[in-house]
Coordinates of C-alpha atoms in Angstrom, one line a residue:
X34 CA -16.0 19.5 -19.2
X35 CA -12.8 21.5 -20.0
X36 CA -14.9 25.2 -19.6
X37 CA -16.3 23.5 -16.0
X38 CA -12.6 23.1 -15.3
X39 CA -11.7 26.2 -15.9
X40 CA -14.2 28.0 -14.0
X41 CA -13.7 26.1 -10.6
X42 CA -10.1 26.9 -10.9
X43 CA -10.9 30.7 -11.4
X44 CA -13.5 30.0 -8.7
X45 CA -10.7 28.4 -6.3
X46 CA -8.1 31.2 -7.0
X47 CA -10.7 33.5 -5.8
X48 CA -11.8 31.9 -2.4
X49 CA -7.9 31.4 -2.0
X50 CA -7.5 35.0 -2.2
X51 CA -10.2 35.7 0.1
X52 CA -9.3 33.1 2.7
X53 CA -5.8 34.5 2.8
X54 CA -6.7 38.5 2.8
X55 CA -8.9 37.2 5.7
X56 CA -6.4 35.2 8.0
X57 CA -3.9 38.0 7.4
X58 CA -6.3 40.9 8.4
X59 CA -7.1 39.0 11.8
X60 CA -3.2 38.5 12.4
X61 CA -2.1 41.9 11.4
X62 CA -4.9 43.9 14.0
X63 CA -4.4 41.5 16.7
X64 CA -2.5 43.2 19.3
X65 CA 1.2 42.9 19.3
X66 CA 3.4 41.8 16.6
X67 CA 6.2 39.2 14.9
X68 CA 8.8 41.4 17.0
X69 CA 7.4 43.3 19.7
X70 CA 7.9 40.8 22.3
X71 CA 10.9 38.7 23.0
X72 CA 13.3 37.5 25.6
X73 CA 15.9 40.7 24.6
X74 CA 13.5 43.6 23.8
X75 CA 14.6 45.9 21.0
X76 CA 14.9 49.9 21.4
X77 CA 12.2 51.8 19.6
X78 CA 14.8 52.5 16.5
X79 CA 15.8 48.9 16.0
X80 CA 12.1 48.5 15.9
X81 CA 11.0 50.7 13.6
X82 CA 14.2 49.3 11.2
X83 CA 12.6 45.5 11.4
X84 CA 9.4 46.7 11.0
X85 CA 10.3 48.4 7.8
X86 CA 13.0 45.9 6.8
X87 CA 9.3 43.5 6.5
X88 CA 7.3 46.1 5.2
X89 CA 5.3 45.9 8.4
X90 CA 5.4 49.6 8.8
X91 CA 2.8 50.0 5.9
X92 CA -0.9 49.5 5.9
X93 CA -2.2 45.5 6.1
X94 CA -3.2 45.2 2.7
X95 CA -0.3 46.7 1.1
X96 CA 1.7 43.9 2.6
X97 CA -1.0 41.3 1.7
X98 CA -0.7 42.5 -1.5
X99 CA 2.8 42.1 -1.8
X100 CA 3.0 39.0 -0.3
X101 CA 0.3 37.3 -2.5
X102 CA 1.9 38.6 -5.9
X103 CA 5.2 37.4 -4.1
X104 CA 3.3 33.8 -3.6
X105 CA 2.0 34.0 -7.4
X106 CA 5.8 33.3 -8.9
X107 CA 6.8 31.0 -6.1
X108 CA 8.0 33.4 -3.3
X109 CA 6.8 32.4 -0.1
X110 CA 8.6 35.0 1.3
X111 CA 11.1 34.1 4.8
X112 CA 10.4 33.5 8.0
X113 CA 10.3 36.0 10.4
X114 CA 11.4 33.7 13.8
X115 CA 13.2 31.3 11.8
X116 CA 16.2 33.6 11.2
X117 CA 15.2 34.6 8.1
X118 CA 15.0 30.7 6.7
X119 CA 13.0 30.6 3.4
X120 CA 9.5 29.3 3.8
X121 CA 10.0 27.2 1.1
X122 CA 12.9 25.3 2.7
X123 CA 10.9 25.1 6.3
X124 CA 8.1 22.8 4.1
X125 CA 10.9 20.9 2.4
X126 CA 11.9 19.7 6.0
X127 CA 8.6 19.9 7.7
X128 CA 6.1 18.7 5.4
X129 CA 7.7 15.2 3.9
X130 CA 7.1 14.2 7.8
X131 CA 3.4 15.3 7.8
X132 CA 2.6 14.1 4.6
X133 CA 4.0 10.5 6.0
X134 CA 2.2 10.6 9.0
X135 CA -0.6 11.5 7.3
X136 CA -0.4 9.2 3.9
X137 CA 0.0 6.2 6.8
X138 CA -3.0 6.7 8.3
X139 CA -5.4 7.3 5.0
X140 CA -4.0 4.2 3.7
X141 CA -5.1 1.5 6.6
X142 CA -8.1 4.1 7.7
X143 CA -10.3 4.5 4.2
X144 CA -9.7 0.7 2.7
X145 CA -10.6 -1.0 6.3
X146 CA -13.6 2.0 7.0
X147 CA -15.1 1.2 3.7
X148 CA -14.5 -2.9 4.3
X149 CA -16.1 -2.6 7.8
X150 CA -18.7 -0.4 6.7
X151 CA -19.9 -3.0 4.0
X152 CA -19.5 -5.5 6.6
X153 CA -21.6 -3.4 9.3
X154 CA -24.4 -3.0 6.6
X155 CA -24.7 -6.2 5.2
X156 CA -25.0 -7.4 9.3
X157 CA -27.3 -4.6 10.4
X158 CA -28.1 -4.5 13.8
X159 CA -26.0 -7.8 14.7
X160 CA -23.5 -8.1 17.6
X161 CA -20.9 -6.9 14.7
X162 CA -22.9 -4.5 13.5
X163 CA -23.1 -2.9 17.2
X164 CA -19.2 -3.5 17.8
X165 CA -18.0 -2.0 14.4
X166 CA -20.5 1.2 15.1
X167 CA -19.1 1.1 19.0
X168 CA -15.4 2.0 17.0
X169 CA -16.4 4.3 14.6
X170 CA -18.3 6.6 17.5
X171 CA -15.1 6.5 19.1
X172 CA -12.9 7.6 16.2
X173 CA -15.3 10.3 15.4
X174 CA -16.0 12.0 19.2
X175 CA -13.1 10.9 21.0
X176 CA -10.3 14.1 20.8
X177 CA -6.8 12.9 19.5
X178 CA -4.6 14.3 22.3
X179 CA -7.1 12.3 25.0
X180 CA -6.6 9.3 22.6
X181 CA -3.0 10.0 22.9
X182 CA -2.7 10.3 26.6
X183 CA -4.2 7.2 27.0
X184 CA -2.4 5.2 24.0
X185 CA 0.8 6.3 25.9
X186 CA -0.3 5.5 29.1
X187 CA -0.9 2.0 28.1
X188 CA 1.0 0.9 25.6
X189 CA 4.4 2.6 26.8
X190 CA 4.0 3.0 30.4
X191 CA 2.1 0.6 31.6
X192 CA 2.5 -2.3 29.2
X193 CA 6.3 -0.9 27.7
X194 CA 5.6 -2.1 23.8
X195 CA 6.1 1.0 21.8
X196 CA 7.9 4.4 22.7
X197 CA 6.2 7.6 24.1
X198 CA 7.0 9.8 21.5
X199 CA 9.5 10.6 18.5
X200 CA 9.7 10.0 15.0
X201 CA 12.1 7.6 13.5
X202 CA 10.8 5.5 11.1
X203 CA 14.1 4.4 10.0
X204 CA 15.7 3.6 13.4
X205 CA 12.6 2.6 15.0
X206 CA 9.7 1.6 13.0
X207 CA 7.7 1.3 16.6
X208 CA 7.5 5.2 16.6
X209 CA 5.1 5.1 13.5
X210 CA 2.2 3.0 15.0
X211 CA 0.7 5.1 17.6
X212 CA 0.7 8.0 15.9
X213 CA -0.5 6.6 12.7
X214 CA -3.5 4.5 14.3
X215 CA -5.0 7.5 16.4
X216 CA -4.0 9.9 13.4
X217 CA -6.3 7.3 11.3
X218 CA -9.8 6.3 13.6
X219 CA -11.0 9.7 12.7
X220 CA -11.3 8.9 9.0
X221 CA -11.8 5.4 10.2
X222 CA -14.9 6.3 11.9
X223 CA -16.1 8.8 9.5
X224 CA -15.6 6.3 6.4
X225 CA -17.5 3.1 7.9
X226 CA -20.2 5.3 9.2
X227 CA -20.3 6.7 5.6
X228 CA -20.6 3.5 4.0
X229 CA -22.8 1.8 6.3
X230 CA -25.5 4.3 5.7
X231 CA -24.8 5.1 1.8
X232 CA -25.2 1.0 1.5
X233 CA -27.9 0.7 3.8
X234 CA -29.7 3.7 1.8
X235 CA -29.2 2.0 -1.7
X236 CA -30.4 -2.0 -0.5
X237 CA -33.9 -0.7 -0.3
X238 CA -33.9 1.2 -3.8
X239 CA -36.0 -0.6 -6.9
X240 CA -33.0 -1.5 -8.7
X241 CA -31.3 -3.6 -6.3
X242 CA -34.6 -5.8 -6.0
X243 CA -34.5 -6.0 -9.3
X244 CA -30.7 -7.5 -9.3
X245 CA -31.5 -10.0 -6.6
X246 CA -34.8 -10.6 -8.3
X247 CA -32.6 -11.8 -11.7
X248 CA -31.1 -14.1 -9.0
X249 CA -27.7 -12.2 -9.2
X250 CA -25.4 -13.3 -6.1
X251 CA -25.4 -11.3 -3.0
X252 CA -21.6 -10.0 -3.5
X253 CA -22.6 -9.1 -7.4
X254 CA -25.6 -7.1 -6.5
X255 CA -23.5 -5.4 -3.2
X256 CA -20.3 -4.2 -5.4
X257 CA -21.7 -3.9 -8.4
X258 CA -25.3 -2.1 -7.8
X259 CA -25.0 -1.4 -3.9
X260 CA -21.7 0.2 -3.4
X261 CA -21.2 2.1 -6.5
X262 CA -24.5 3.9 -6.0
X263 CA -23.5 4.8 -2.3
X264 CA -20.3 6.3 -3.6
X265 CA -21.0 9.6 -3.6
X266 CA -21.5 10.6 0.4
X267 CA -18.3 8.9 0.6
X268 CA -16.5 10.3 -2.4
X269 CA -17.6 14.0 -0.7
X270 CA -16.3 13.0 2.4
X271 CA -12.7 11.5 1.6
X272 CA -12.4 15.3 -0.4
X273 CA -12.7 16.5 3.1
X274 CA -10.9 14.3 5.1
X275 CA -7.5 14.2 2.5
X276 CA -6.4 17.2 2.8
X277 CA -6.4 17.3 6.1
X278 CA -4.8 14.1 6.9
X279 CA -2.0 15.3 4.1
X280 CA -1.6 18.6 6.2
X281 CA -0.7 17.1 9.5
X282 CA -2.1 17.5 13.1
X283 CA -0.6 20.3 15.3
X284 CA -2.1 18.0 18.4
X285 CA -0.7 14.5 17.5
X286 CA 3.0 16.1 16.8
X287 CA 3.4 18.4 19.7
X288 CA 2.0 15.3 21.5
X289 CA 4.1 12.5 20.0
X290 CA 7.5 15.0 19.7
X291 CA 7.0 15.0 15.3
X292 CA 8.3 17.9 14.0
X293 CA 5.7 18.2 11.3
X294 CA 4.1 20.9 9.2
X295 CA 0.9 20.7 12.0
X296 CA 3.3 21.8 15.1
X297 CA 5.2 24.6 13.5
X298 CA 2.0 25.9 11.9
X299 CA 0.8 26.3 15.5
X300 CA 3.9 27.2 16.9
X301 CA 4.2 30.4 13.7
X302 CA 0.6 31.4 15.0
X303 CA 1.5 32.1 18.2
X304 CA 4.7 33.8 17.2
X305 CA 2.8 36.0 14.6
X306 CA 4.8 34.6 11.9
X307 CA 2.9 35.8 9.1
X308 CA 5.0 34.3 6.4
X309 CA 4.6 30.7 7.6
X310 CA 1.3 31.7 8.4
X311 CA 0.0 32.6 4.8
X312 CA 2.0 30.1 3.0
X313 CA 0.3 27.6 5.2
X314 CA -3.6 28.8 4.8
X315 CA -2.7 29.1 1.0
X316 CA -1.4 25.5 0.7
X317 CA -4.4 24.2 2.6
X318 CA -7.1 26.0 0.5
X319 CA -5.6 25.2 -2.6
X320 CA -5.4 21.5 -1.5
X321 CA -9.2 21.6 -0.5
X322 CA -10.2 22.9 -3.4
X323 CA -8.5 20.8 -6.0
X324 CA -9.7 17.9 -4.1
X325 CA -13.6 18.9 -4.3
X326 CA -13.0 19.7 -8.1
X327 CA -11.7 15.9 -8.2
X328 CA -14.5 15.0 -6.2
X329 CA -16.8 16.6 -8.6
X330 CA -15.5 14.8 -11.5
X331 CA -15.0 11.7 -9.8
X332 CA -18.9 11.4 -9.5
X333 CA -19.2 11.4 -13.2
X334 CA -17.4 8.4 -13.0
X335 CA -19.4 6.6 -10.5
X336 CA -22.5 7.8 -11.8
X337 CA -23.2 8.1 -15.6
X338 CA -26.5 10.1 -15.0
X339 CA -24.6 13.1 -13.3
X340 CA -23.2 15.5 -16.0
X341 CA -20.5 18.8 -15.9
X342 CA -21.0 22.2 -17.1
X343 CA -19.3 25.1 -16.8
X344 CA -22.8 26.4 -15.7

């Protein structure tokens, strides 16, 4: 177990590295640059000194490299349109609101997509079988900024219950539930479909006729050999979906007014800040890896016939 740890976490250090030599190779030759365009433009000479001053003068991978051993003991570096604010400190004040938004919506999301998925499959092909798959279709095609536009319309405009937009969870609580319900039928819709179809997989395996054969009840032989069986698609999936949720959405807080992690992430992008950028793309890969390693040994829990090597 210990030696399979070890080499997924070598394994993840080196697909951070390459995700991050990658996104900073396509930022560094697309045309322009951090400084080149702005509302004052600079003379040629101060130029040249900012560009230096960053060490964007040299060759791309020269400044990944720095930048990465940099990000190795915990320098993130500074951002380049943030007047020279530490990275560190922009995700001190950025991120808590992202990670909210985003902790908010996995917790009423996963428990009530794998409730209503069990439902759905122990119901199959019932009026709430057809309604519960109706919402999880929705969650899963429907874009977030058209479920915006039309949660705004509605429930602010037209009906004047909660408020377009904003973030005050302390002042006014109503800001939180539009955001958090369309930042949640995604993995809503993804974790009852999941479930639905892991459960309806495992009802016509040997060993659950055997259960009800014994004359177990119908909620043993569900939980106990049902469910746990069709853990695994699901356990895969919520790896997935976590880290996302956990990293924000650039389209729900630039449509909602949250100044989260998502928005300024976007917002660097287009101002080339490659600081922000990097620190960003590193924190997310990290995050996706160590949650598919958990995955991994997660499914030794649910299932005692799958074993770990470092093989």
């Amino acid at each position: 177990m210990l030696g399979y740890v070890v080499m997924r976490v070598l394994g993840l250090i080196g697909v951070t590295l390459v995700v991050s030599f990658i996104t900073f190779a396509m930022l560094y030759h697309l045309p322009g640059g951090p400084f080149d365009e702005s509302k004052q433009p600079l003379s040629p000479t101060a130029l040249a000194n900012i560009r230096a001053k960053y060490n964007l003068d040299k060759p791309f991978y020269v400044v990944w490299a720095s930048y990465v051993w940099n990000a190795a003991h915990g320098d993130f570096g500074t951002s380049y349109q943030a007047e020279g604010k530490p990275i560190i400190e922009i995700f001190r004040e950025q991120w808590g609101t992202s990670l909210l938004l985003g902790a908010l919506a996995l917790a009423w999301s996963i428990p009530l997509g794998i409730f209503f998925g069990l439902l759905a499959a122990t119901r199959r092909n019932s009026v709430t079988d057809y309604i519960l798959r109706f919402w999880s279709v929705v969650g899963t095609t429907v874009p977030n900024f058209a479920l915006a536009v039309f949660g705004v319309f509605i429930f602010s405009v037209l009906l004047r219950w909660l408020p377009t937009g904003g973030w005050l969870p302390r002042d006014d609580p109503r800001t939180l539930v539009m955001p958090v319900i369309i930042f949640g039928l995604l993995p809503f819709g993804i974790v009852m479909r999941y479930t639905r179809n892991g459960v309806l997989e495992t009802l016509t395996q040997d060993h659950v006729r055997t259960a009800r054969a014994k004359g177990l009840s119908a909620n043993t032989v569900l939980m106990q050999h049902t469910f746990r069986n069709a853990l695994i698609p699901l356990v895969t999936v919520l790896a997935a979906l976590i880290p996302n949720a956990l990293t924000g959405s650039a389209i729900l807080e630039r449509a909602f007014r949250i100044n989260g992690i998502g928005k300024y992430f976007i917002d660097s992008v287009g101002t080339r800040d490659y600081p922000m950028v990097m620190a960003t793309v590193l924190i997310v890969a990290i995050l996706w890896g160590t949650f598919f390693l958990i995955a991994d040994l997660i499914y030794t829990l649910v299932d005692p016939r799958i074993r770990v090597h470092k093989g």
